[in-house]
C-alpha positions as MATLAB code, in Angstrom:
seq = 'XXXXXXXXXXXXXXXXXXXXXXXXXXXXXXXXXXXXXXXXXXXXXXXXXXXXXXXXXXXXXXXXXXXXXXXXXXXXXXXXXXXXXXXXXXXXXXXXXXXXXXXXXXXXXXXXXXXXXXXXXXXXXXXXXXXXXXXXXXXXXXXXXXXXXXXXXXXXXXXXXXXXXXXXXXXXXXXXXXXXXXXXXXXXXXXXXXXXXXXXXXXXXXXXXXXXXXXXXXXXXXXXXXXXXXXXXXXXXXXXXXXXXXXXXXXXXXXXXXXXXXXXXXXXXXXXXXXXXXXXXXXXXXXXXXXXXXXXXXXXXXXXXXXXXXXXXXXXXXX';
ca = [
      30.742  -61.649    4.388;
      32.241  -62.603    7.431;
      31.770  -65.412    9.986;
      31.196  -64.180   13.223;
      31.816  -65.904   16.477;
      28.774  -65.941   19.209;
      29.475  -64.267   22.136;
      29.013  -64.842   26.065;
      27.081  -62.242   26.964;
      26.372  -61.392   31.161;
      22.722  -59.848   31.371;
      20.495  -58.332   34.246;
      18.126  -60.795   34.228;
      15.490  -58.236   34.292;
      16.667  -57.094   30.707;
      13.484  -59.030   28.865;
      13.703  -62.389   30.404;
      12.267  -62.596   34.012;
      10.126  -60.354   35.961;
      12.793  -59.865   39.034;
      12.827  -56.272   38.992;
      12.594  -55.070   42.737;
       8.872  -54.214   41.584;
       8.334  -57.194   39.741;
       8.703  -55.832   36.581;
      10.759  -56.885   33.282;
      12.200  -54.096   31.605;
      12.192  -53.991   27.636;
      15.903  -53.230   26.317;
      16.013  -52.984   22.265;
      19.662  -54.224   21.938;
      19.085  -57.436   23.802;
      16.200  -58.353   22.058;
      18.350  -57.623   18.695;
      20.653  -59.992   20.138;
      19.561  -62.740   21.297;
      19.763  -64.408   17.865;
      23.180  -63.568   18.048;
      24.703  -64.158   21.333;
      24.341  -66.676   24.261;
      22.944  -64.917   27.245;
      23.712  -65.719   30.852;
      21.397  -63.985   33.061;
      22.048  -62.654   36.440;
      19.765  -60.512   39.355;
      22.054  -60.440   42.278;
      19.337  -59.377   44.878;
      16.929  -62.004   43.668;
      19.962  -64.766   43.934;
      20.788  -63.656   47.589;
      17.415  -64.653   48.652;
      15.024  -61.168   48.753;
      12.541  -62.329   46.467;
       9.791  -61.007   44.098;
       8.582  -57.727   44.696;
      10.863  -56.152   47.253;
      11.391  -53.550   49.400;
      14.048  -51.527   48.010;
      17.857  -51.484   49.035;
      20.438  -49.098   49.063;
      23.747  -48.015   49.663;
      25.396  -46.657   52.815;
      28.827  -44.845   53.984;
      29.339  -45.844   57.190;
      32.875  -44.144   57.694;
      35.106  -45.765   55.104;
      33.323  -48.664   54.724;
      30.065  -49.280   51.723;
      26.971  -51.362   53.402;
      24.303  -52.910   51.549;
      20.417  -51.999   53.539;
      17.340  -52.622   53.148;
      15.993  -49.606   54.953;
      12.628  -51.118   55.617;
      13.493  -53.997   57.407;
      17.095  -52.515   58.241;
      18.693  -55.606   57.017;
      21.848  -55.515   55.966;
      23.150  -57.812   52.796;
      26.774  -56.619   52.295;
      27.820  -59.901   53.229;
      25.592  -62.332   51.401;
      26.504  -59.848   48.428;
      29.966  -59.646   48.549;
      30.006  -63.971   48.533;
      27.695  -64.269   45.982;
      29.209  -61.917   43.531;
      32.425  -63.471   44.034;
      31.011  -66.865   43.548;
      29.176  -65.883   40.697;
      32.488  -64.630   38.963;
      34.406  -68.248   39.695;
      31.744  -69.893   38.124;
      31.545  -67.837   34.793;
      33.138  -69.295   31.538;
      35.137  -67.032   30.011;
      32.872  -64.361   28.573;
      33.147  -60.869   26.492;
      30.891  -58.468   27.626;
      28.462  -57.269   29.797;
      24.920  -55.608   29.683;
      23.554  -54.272   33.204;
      20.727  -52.196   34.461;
      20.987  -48.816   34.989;
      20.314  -47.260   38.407;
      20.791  -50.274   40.282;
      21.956  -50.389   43.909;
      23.785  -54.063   43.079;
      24.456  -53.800   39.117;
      24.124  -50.296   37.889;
      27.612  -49.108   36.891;
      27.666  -45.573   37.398;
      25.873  -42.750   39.350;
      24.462  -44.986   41.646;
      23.382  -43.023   44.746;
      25.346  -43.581   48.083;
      22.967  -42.602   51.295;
      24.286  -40.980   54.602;
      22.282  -43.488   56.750;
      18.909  -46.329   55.798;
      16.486  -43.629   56.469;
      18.464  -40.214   55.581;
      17.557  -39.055   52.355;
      21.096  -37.699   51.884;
      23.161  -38.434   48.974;
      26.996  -38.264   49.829;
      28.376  -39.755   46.461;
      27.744  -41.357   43.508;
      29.766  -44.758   42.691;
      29.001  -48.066   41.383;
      27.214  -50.760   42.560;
      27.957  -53.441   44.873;
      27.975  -56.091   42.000;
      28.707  -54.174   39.484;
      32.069  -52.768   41.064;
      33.471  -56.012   41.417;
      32.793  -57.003   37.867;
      34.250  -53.739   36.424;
      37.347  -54.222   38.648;
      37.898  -58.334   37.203;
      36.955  -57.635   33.485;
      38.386  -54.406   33.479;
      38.949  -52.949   29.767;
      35.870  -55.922   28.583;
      33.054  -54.213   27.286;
      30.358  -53.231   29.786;
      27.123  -51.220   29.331;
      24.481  -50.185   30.755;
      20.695  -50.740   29.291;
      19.720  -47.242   29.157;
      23.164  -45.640   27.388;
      23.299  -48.708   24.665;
      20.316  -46.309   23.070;
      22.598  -43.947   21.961;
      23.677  -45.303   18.694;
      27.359  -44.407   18.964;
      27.746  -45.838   22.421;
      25.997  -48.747   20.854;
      28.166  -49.427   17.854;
      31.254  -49.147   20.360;
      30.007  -51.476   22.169;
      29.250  -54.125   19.259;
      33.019  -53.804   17.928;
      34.241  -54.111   21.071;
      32.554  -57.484   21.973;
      32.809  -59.055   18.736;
      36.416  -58.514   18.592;
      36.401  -60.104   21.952;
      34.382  -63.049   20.819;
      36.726  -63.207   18.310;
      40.061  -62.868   20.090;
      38.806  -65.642   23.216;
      39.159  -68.085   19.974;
      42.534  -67.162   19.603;
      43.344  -67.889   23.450;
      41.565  -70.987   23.368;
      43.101  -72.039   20.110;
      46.894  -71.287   21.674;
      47.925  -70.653   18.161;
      50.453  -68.138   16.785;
      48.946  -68.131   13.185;
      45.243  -67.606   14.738;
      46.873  -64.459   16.465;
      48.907  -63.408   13.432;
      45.297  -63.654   11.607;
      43.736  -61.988   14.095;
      45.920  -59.386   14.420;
      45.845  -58.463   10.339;
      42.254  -58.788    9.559;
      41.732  -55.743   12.942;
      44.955  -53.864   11.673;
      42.705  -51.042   10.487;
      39.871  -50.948   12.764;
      42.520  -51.056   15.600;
      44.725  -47.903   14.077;
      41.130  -46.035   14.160;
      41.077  -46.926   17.846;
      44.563  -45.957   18.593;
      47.544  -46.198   16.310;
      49.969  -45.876   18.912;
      48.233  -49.240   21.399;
      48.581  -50.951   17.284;
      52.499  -50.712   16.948;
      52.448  -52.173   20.864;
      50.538  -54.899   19.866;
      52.565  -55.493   17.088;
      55.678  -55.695   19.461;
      53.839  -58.282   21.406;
      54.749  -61.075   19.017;
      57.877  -60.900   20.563;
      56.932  -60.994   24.763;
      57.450  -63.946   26.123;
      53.802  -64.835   26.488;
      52.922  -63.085   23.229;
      48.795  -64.286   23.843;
      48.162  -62.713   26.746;
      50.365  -59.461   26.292;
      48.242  -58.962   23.176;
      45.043  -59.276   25.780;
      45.791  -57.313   27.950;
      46.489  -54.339   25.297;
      43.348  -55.398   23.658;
      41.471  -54.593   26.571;
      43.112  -50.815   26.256;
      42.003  -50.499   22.979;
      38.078  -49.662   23.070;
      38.423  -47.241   26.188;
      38.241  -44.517   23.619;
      36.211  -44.123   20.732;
      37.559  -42.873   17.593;
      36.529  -39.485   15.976;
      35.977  -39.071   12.506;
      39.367  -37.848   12.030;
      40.490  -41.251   13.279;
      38.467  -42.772   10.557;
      39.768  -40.201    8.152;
      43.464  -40.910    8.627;
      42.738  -44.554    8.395;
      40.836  -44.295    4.952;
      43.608  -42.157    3.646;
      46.108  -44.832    4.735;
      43.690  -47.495    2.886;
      43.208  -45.384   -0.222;
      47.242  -44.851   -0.926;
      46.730  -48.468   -2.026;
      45.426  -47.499   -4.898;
      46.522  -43.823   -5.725;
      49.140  -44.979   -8.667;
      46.142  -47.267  -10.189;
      42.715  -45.061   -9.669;
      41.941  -42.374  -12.433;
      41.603  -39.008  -11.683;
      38.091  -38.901  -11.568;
      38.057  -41.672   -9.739;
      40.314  -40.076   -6.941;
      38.316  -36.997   -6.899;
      35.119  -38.651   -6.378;
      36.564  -40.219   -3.010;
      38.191  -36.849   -1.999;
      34.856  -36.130   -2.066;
      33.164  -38.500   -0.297;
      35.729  -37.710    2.546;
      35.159  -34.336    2.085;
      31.250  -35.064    2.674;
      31.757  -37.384    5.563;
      34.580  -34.436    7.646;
      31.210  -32.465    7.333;
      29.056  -34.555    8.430;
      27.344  -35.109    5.582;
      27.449  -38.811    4.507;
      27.906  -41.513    7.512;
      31.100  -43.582    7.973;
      29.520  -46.456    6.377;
      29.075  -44.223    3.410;
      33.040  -43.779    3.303;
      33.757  -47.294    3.989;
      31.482  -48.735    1.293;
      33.299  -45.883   -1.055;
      36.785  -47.940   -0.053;
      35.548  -50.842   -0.380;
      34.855  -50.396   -4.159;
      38.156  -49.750   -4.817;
      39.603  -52.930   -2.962;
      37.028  -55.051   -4.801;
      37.670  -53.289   -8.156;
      41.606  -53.992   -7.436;
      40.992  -57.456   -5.602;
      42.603  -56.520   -3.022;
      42.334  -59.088   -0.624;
      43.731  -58.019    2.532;
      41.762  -54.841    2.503;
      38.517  -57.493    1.918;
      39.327  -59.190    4.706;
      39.588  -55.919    7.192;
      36.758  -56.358    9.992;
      36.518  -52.481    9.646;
      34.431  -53.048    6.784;
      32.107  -55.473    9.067;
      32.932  -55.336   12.821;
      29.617  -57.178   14.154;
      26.990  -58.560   11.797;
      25.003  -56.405    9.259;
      21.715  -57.458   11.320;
      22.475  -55.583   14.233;
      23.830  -52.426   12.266;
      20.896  -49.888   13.157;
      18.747  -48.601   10.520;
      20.146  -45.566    8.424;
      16.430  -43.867    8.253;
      13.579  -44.655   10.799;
      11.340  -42.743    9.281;
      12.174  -44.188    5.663;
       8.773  -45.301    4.982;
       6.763  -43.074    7.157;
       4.043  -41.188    5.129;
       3.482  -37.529    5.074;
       0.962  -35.205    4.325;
       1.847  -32.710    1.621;
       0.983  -29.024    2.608;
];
């Protein structure tokens, strides 16, 4: 089992710890409470920080010409200002952090779709873009990963997501550590989760060992990597590539049976954990330690894996 690192995590604050919703509500989110055994939270509400309090009048976006402006229609107050400081004061006082977990929908933190009004009172929509907060954030950690509440209930958005900011957590040790042998490491226990992700962004960041800053050449192709996720015939191709390990030393039947379960999982019939856990009895029945090792196998802790069955234990009636 592997030992994960903890990550920083940015939150809306009104993700299950305050009530600073414009409305004064606190809105539930089912991966944050999952996590907070597992990461360390810093919470954020970027209209309640610049001063317009608990409940309030909604703001909103506005085009004036070229230029974005942040309004409160009702009291036609305008906030672009006291935004723009305290977003980028908020950023120069963050530690170094690896990921990001907004509200949807939100004039200041949503990330996408967020509606952009002709004028404070014309009900209009001439775009969609991000908001004020949020923009700023996605354009300094671009490539980190960054979510929204609402999407992180899509299971496959959601596992993205996890890999992504545990191999984060992971790799800020590295840069804090300095060390070649902590990236070496690094960069051999991800070899086959990364070649899932992209094969090609894998043999640059093997040539980064030899840039002159190798550390921070490897970051910033690491933050390339998860912009994409893999298809199943990513994962396929990688558990062939694992598997030729052991083609001259598994039986017959043995090779058949995890044809099979390949077979099973190209049709959508077993998960990719299923396939995984089929490789990984070969590299524990051949002790083979490097494939152990692989954070494939385990990319974020088995805790926060969601459940195979929901319904598992529901009861039925029999007709």
């Amino acid at each position: 089992m592997r030992t994960f690192p903890r990550p920083r995590v940015v939150v809306s604050a009104c993700l299950e710890f305050e009530h600073v919703r414009y409305d004064g509500q606190m809105i539930p989110c089912r991966t944050v409470r999952e996590l907070m055994d597992f990461v360390d939270f810093i919470k954020v509400c970027p209209e309640y920080e610049i001063g317009l309090g608990v409940p309030r009048e909604p703001i909103r976006i506005v085009r004036s010409g070229d230029e974005y402006r942040l309004i409160q229609p009702k009291t036609e107050r305008d906030v672009t200002k006291e935004m723009d400081e305290f977003t980028d004061n908020f950023m120069a006082s963050l530690p170094d952090v690896d990921g990001f977990i907004f509200k949807s929908k939100s004039p200041t933190i949503g990330l996408k779709n967020i509606k952009v009004y002709r004028g404070a009172h014309d009900p209009n929509v001439v775009e969609r873009r991000s908001g004020f907060f949020a923009q700023k954030i996605l354009d300094r950690y671009h490539g980190y990963p960054i979510e929204e509440d609402q999407r992180l209930n899509n299971n496959k958005i959601k596992h993205n997501f996890l890999t992504a900011l545990y191999a984060f957590a992971d790799f800020r040790q590295v840069r804090e550590s300095g060390s070649m042998e902590a990236l070496h490491d690094f960069h051999n226990r991800n070899r086959y989760l990364f070649m899932a992700y992209s094969p090609a962004l894998y043999m640059k960041m093997n040539g980064a060992f030899k840039d002159e800053k190798p550390i921070e050449k490897y970051f910033e192709l690491l933050r390339e990597l998860f912009a994409d996720m893999p298809s199943h015939v990513e994962y396929i191709d990688v558990a062939s590539t694992i598997f030729n390990r052991y083609d001259t030393r598994a039986t017959d039947k043995e090779k058949s049976w995890f044809y099979e379960a390949m077979e099973k999982y190209e049709k959508n019939k077993i998960s990719l954990n299923g396939l995984l856990e089929s490789l990984l009895l070969f590299a524990e029945k051949f002790d083979d330690v490097e494939i152990l090792k692989q954070t494939l196998f385990e990319p974020y802790p088995l805790e926060l894996m969601p459940d195979v069955d929901t319904e598992r234990d529901r009861e039925y009636a029999i007709m």
